[in-house]
Amino acid sequence: MTLLMAFFVVMYSISQVSEEKYRILTETFNEAFNLSGYSDAQPIRDSSSGNDANDVPEFFTRITEQLDKSFESLIEDEFITVTGDERWLQIELQSAILFGSGGAVLSRPAEAIIGELSAAMLAYNNVIRVEGFTDNVPIKNRLFSSNWELSTARATAVVRLMESQGVEPSRLAAVGYGEHQPVAKNDTEAGRARNRRIVLMVSTREQLRPNASQIDNIATEASPVDINS
């Protein structure tokens, strides 16, 4: 059975489930397939300054102000970029300030940067999805057989450091995209440098996925479906 068919089977099976449980399951599929996306993200600015805040949550604006103060020079040099919309705060960090070439060990300056970011997040309970990206230059060494492994290892390194800094692990997730989500062309060194990045996606949600009890409730209240009929 294909994944798409499975999706529709599940949707049919919960036709008698409450609207709230339907919403939970639908949001889970949205997260799994990244249907929420973040292509419309825009630079966040303080609405009190007269600029359009793009309807972003107030706490996103507060975090952005804190990051602007902590990383002013890195933001000016575009090593760190902060954008967002009503769903996500997107904090993009260039890998050049975090990792050595072909490696996934955070540098000492990177530890300080991630430490500052973690401190900014401690006051909130929102989900943080850490995403790793690479350029399209193939890698094959004793540690990583492809850019999939490298991007995932880098995202995981950031997650582990954030956890050690006190961020609740249930708020965190690590995702690796390899070279498959470029933001620039890979035919120049500047473009490849832009594609080597870590992105922290801070959600308006305070739950990464339904917990076990929510999933059990959905399963027990759903009408049985015979997929062979």
mmCIF file of C-alpha atoms in Angstrom:
data_model
loop_
_atom_site.group_PDB
_atom_site.id
_atom_site.type_symbol
_atom_site.label_atom_id
_atom_site.label_comp_id
_atom_site.label_asym_id
_atom_site.label_seq_id
_atom_site.Cartn_x
_atom_site.Cartn_y
_atom_site.Cartn_z
ATOM 1 C CA MET A 1 0.000 0.000 0.000
ATOM 2 C CA THR A 2 1.428 3.352 -0.975
ATOM 3 C CA LEU A 3 2.005 6.115 1.547
ATOM 4 C CA LEU A 4 -0.633 8.288 -0.117
ATOM 5 C CA MET A 5 -3.201 5.482 0.009
ATOM 6 C CA ALA A 6 -2.383 4.921 3.682
ATOM 7 C CA PHE A 7 -3.017 8.602 4.332
ATOM 8 C CA PHE A 8 -6.528 8.443 2.834
ATOM 9 C CA VAL A 9 -7.306 5.208 4.672
ATOM 10 C CA VAL A 10 -6.436 6.891 7.954
ATOM 11 C CA MET A 11 -8.492 9.967 7.055
ATOM 12 C CA TYR A 12 -11.502 7.762 6.272
ATOM 13 C CA SER A 13 -11.120 5.709 9.430
ATOM 14 C CA ILE A 14 -11.359 8.756 11.677
ATOM 15 C CA SER A 15 -14.450 10.193 10.030
ATOM 16 C CA GLN A 16 -16.339 9.748 13.294
ATOM 17 C CA VAL A 17 -13.576 11.128 15.488
ATOM 18 C CA SER A 18 -13.921 14.520 17.136
ATOM 19 C CA GLU A 19 -12.785 17.616 15.288
ATOM 20 C CA GLU A 20 -9.958 18.155 17.788
ATOM 21 C CA LYS A 21 -8.469 14.713 17.196
ATOM 22 C CA TYR A 22 -8.848 15.166 13.444
ATOM 23 C CA ARG A 23 -6.906 18.422 13.741
ATOM 24 C CA ILE A 24 -4.118 16.717 15.716
ATOM 25 C CA LEU A 25 -3.685 13.966 13.122
ATOM 26 C CA THR A 26 -3.860 16.380 10.199
ATOM 27 C CA GLU A 27 -1.184 18.605 11.741
ATOM 28 C CA THR A 28 0.994 15.535 12.261
ATOM 29 C CA PHE A 29 0.823 14.725 8.543
ATOM 30 C CA ASN A 30 1.536 18.367 7.732
ATOM 31 C CA GLU A 31 4.667 18.211 9.882
ATOM 32 C CA ALA A 32 5.747 14.843 8.434
ATOM 33 C CA PHE A 33 5.491 16.036 4.844
ATOM 34 C CA ASN A 34 6.568 19.612 5.626
ATOM 35 C CA LEU A 35 3.279 20.841 4.141
ATOM 36 C CA SER A 36 3.358 23.899 6.378
ATOM 37 C CA GLY A 37 6.550 25.029 4.625
ATOM 38 C CA TYR A 38 8.325 28.306 5.183
ATOM 39 C CA SER A 39 8.821 29.726 1.715
ATOM 40 C CA ASP A 40 6.896 32.892 2.596
ATOM 41 C CA ALA A 41 9.133 33.791 5.532
ATOM 42 C CA GLN A 42 9.975 37.482 5.751
ATOM 43 C CA PRO A 43 12.392 39.485 7.891
ATOM 44 C CA ILE A 44 10.871 40.152 11.295
ATOM 45 C CA ARG A 45 10.842 43.673 12.606
ATOM 46 C CA ASP A 46 9.466 45.269 15.730
ATOM 47 C CA SER A 47 5.943 46.496 15.013
ATOM 48 C CA SER A 48 6.484 49.370 17.441
ATOM 49 C CA SER A 49 8.979 50.853 14.988
ATOM 50 C CA GLY A 50 6.227 51.274 12.420
ATOM 51 C CA ASN A 51 7.320 48.378 10.218
ATOM 52 C CA ASP A 52 4.994 45.579 9.211
ATOM 53 C CA ALA A 53 5.507 42.615 11.566
ATOM 54 C CA ASN A 54 3.743 40.250 9.115
ATOM 55 C CA ASP A 55 1.377 39.045 11.830
ATOM 56 C CA VAL A 56 4.158 37.109 13.545
ATOM 57 C CA PRO A 57 3.564 36.059 17.157
ATOM 58 C CA GLU A 58 4.737 38.591 19.713
ATOM 59 C CA PHE A 59 7.271 36.228 21.254
ATOM 60 C CA PHE A 60 8.910 35.811 17.828
ATOM 61 C CA THR A 61 9.481 39.559 17.800
ATOM 62 C CA ARG A 62 10.942 39.431 21.316
ATOM 63 C CA ILE A 63 13.329 36.624 20.366
ATOM 64 C CA THR A 64 14.356 38.495 17.232
ATOM 65 C CA GLU A 65 15.142 41.633 19.217
ATOM 66 C CA GLN A 66 17.270 39.565 21.597
ATOM 67 C CA LEU A 67 19.130 37.919 18.710
ATOM 68 C CA ASP A 68 19.684 41.288 17.028
ATOM 69 C CA LYS A 69 21.482 42.475 20.160
ATOM 70 C CA SER A 70 23.485 39.290 20.720
ATOM 71 C CA PHE A 71 24.582 38.715 17.116
ATOM 72 C CA GLU A 72 24.583 42.190 15.600
ATOM 73 C CA SER A 73 27.861 41.823 13.694
ATOM 74 C CA LEU A 74 27.105 38.271 12.494
ATOM 75 C CA ILE A 75 23.685 39.381 11.261
ATOM 76 C CA GLU A 76 25.180 42.400 9.503
ATOM 77 C CA ASP A 77 27.696 40.110 7.779
ATOM 78 C CA GLU A 78 24.856 37.691 6.881
ATOM 79 C CA PHE A 79 26.383 34.769 8.747
ATOM 80 C CA ILE A 80 23.080 34.663 10.661
ATOM 81 C CA THR A 81 19.707 35.481 9.103
ATOM 82 C CA VAL A 82 16.423 35.736 11.012
ATOM 83 C CA THR A 83 13.114 35.591 9.150
ATOM 84 C CA GLY A 84 9.623 34.359 9.932
ATOM 85 C CA ASP A 85 5.899 34.339 9.415
ATOM 86 C CA GLU A 86 2.838 33.474 11.503
ATOM 87 C CA ARG A 87 3.920 29.808 11.726
ATOM 88 C CA TRP A 88 7.704 29.708 11.990
ATOM 89 C CA LEU A 89 10.660 31.729 13.180
ATOM 90 C CA GLN A 90 13.579 30.771 10.925
ATOM 91 C CA ILE A 91 17.130 31.288 12.227
ATOM 92 C CA GLU A 92 19.674 30.449 9.533
ATOM 93 C CA LEU A 93 23.356 30.018 10.376
ATOM 94 C CA GLN A 94 26.085 29.555 7.792
ATOM 95 C CA SER A 95 28.078 26.375 8.403
ATOM 96 C CA ALA A 96 31.332 28.298 7.990
ATOM 97 C CA ILE A 97 30.905 29.728 11.498
ATOM 98 C CA LEU A 98 29.903 26.371 12.996
ATOM 99 C CA PHE A 99 31.897 23.470 11.517
ATOM 100 C CA GLY A 100 35.165 22.639 9.849
ATOM 101 C CA SER A 101 35.107 21.424 6.248
ATOM 102 C CA GLY A 102 33.478 17.997 5.950
ATOM 103 C CA GLY A 103 33.024 17.667 9.710
ATOM 104 C CA ALA A 104 30.206 17.716 12.245
ATOM 105 C CA VAL A 105 32.095 18.818 15.359
ATOM 106 C CA LEU A 106 31.005 22.250 16.528
ATOM 107 C CA SER A 107 33.793 24.808 16.821
ATOM 108 C CA ARG A 108 34.389 26.768 20.018
ATOM 109 C CA PRO A 109 32.804 29.924 18.545
ATOM 110 C CA ALA A 110 29.860 27.780 17.440
ATOM 111 C CA GLU A 111 29.366 26.539 20.986
ATOM 112 C CA ALA A 112 29.095 30.136 22.154
ATOM 113 C CA ILE A 113 26.604 30.977 19.393
ATOM 114 C CA ILE A 114 24.406 27.945 20.068
ATOM 115 C CA GLY A 115 24.664 28.691 23.776
ATOM 116 C CA GLU A 116 23.255 32.185 23.195
ATOM 117 C CA LEU A 117 20.472 30.789 21.013
ATOM 118 C CA SER A 118 19.615 28.181 23.634
ATOM 119 C CA ALA A 119 19.446 30.822 26.352
ATOM 120 C CA ALA A 120 17.020 32.825 24.220
ATOM 121 C CA MET A 121 14.772 29.775 23.862
ATOM 122 C CA LEU A 122 14.667 28.763 27.527
ATOM 123 C CA ALA A 123 11.877 31.206 28.350
ATOM 124 C CA TYR A 124 9.549 29.531 25.847
ATOM 125 C CA ASN A 125 8.124 26.063 25.252
ATOM 126 C CA ASN A 126 7.872 26.071 21.488
ATOM 127 C CA VAL A 127 9.082 23.290 19.222
ATOM 128 C CA ILE A 128 12.509 23.751 17.595
ATOM 129 C CA ARG A 129 13.334 21.771 14.464
ATOM 130 C CA VAL A 130 17.042 21.907 13.622
ATOM 131 C CA GLU A 131 17.707 21.350 9.927
ATOM 132 C CA GLY A 132 21.054 20.573 8.298
ATOM 133 C CA PHE A 133 21.937 21.331 4.664
ATOM 134 C CA THR A 134 25.053 20.880 2.522
ATOM 135 C CA ASP A 135 26.288 21.875 -0.916
ATOM 136 C CA ASN A 136 26.341 19.341 -3.760
ATOM 137 C CA VAL A 137 30.012 18.397 -3.474
ATOM 138 C CA PRO A 138 30.101 14.630 -2.797
ATOM 139 C CA ILE A 139 31.600 13.531 0.492
ATOM 140 C CA LYS A 140 32.903 10.101 1.366
ATOM 141 C CA ASN A 141 35.228 9.747 4.298
ATOM 142 C CA ARG A 142 35.557 7.449 7.283
ATOM 143 C CA LEU A 143 32.756 9.313 9.082
ATOM 144 C CA PHE A 144 30.214 10.134 6.382
ATOM 145 C CA SER A 145 29.357 8.212 3.238
ATOM 146 C CA SER A 146 27.144 10.944 1.787
ATOM 147 C CA ASN A 147 25.798 14.433 2.392
ATOM 148 C CA TRP A 148 22.709 12.883 3.975
ATOM 149 C CA GLU A 149 24.804 11.640 6.884
ATOM 150 C CA LEU A 150 26.797 14.863 7.115
ATOM 151 C CA SER A 151 23.755 17.144 7.200
ATOM 152 C CA THR A 152 21.993 14.951 9.755
ATOM 153 C CA ALA A 153 25.080 14.716 11.964
ATOM 154 C CA ARG A 154 25.466 18.496 11.950
ATOM 155 C CA ALA A 155 21.823 19.042 12.885
ATOM 156 C CA THR A 156 22.158 16.433 15.622
ATOM 157 C CA ALA A 157 25.284 18.121 16.999
ATOM 158 C CA VAL A 158 23.328 21.354 17.394
ATOM 159 C CA VAL A 159 20.401 19.551 19.034
ATOM 160 C CA ARG A 160 22.680 17.778 21.514
ATOM 161 C CA LEU A 161 24.353 21.041 22.473
ATOM 162 C CA MET A 162 21.000 22.789 22.920
ATOM 163 C CA GLU A 163 19.869 19.931 25.143
ATOM 164 C CA SER A 164 23.041 20.256 27.224
ATOM 165 C CA GLN A 165 22.272 23.971 27.574
ATOM 166 C CA GLY A 166 18.924 23.200 29.193
ATOM 167 C CA VAL A 167 16.490 23.141 26.268
ATOM 168 C CA GLU A 168 13.900 20.425 26.911
ATOM 169 C CA PRO A 169 14.698 17.514 24.554
ATOM 170 C CA SER A 170 11.006 16.882 23.842
ATOM 171 C CA ARG A 171 10.984 20.274 22.098
ATOM 172 C CA LEU A 172 13.815 19.338 19.748
ATOM 173 C CA ALA A 173 14.146 17.472 16.462
ATOM 174 C CA ALA A 174 17.073 17.053 14.062
ATOM 175 C CA VAL A 175 16.585 16.736 10.293
ATOM 176 C CA GLY A 176 19.146 16.352 7.505
ATOM 177 C CA TYR A 177 18.362 17.366 3.917
ATOM 178 C CA GLY A 178 21.756 16.758 2.351
ATOM 179 C CA GLU A 179 22.285 18.839 -0.787
ATOM 180 C CA HIS A 180 18.669 18.557 -1.890
ATOM 181 C CA GLN A 181 17.241 21.880 -0.667
ATOM 182 C CA PRO A 182 19.640 24.513 -2.058
ATOM 183 C CA VAL A 183 18.999 28.238 -1.645
ATOM 184 C CA ALA A 184 21.666 29.197 -4.199
ATOM 185 C CA LYS A 185 23.314 27.710 -7.270
ATOM 186 C CA ASN A 186 26.174 25.335 -6.563
ATOM 187 C CA ASP A 187 28.282 26.451 -9.516
ATOM 188 C CA THR A 188 30.188 29.078 -7.497
ATOM 189 C CA GLU A 189 31.996 28.941 -4.163
ATOM 190 C CA ALA A 190 29.744 31.705 -2.831
ATOM 191 C CA GLY A 191 26.657 29.713 -3.772
ATOM 192 C CA ARG A 192 27.990 26.519 -2.224
ATOM 193 C CA ALA A 193 28.820 28.423 0.968
ATOM 194 C CA ARG A 194 25.234 29.673 1.189
ATOM 195 C CA ASN A 195 23.900 26.147 0.805
ATOM 196 C CA ARG A 196 26.041 24.832 3.669
ATOM 197 C CA ARG A 197 23.852 25.920 6.563
ATOM 198 C CA ILE A 198 21.977 25.057 9.720
ATOM 199 C CA VAL A 199 18.433 26.348 10.148
ATOM 200 C CA LEU A 200 16.549 26.499 13.442
ATOM 201 C CA MET A 201 12.818 26.409 12.784
ATOM 202 C CA VAL A 202 10.933 27.620 15.866
ATOM 203 C CA SER A 203 7.244 26.732 15.632
ATOM 204 C CA THR A 204 4.230 28.536 17.039
ATOM 205 C CA ARG A 205 3.258 25.110 18.348
ATOM 206 C CA GLU A 206 4.344 23.819 21.733
ATOM 207 C CA GLN A 207 4.220 20.142 20.774
ATOM 208 C CA LEU A 208 6.376 18.363 18.220
ATOM 209 C CA ARG A 209 3.946 15.525 17.611
ATOM 210 C CA PRO A 210 0.923 13.932 19.335
ATOM 211 C CA ASN A 211 1.931 12.083 22.478
ATOM 212 C CA ALA A 212 1.205 8.387 22.967
ATOM 213 C CA SER A 213 -2.099 8.922 24.779
ATOM 214 C CA GLN A 214 -3.405 11.202 22.029
ATOM 215 C CA ILE A 215 -2.494 8.648 19.361
ATOM 216 C CA ASP A 216 -4.134 5.849 21.386
ATOM 217 C CA ASN A 217 -7.316 7.900 21.752
ATOM 218 C CA ILE A 218 -7.445 8.528 18.007
ATOM 219 C CA ALA A 219 -6.918 4.826 17.293
ATOM 220 C CA THR A 220 -9.553 3.572 19.760
ATOM 221 C CA GLU A 221 -12.224 6.065 18.708
ATOM 222 C CA ALA A 222 -11.713 5.587 14.958
ATOM 223 C CA SER A 223 -14.144 3.335 13.099
ATOM 224 C CA PRO A 224 -12.561 0.043 11.947
ATOM 225 C CA VAL A 225 -11.760 -0.047 8.230
ATOM 226 C CA ASP A 226 -11.291 -3.152 6.108
ATOM 227 C CA ILE A 227 -8.652 -2.055 3.606
ATOM 228 C CA ASN A 228 -9.111 -5.278 1.642
ATOM 229 C CA SER A 229 -12.793 -4.661 0.893
#
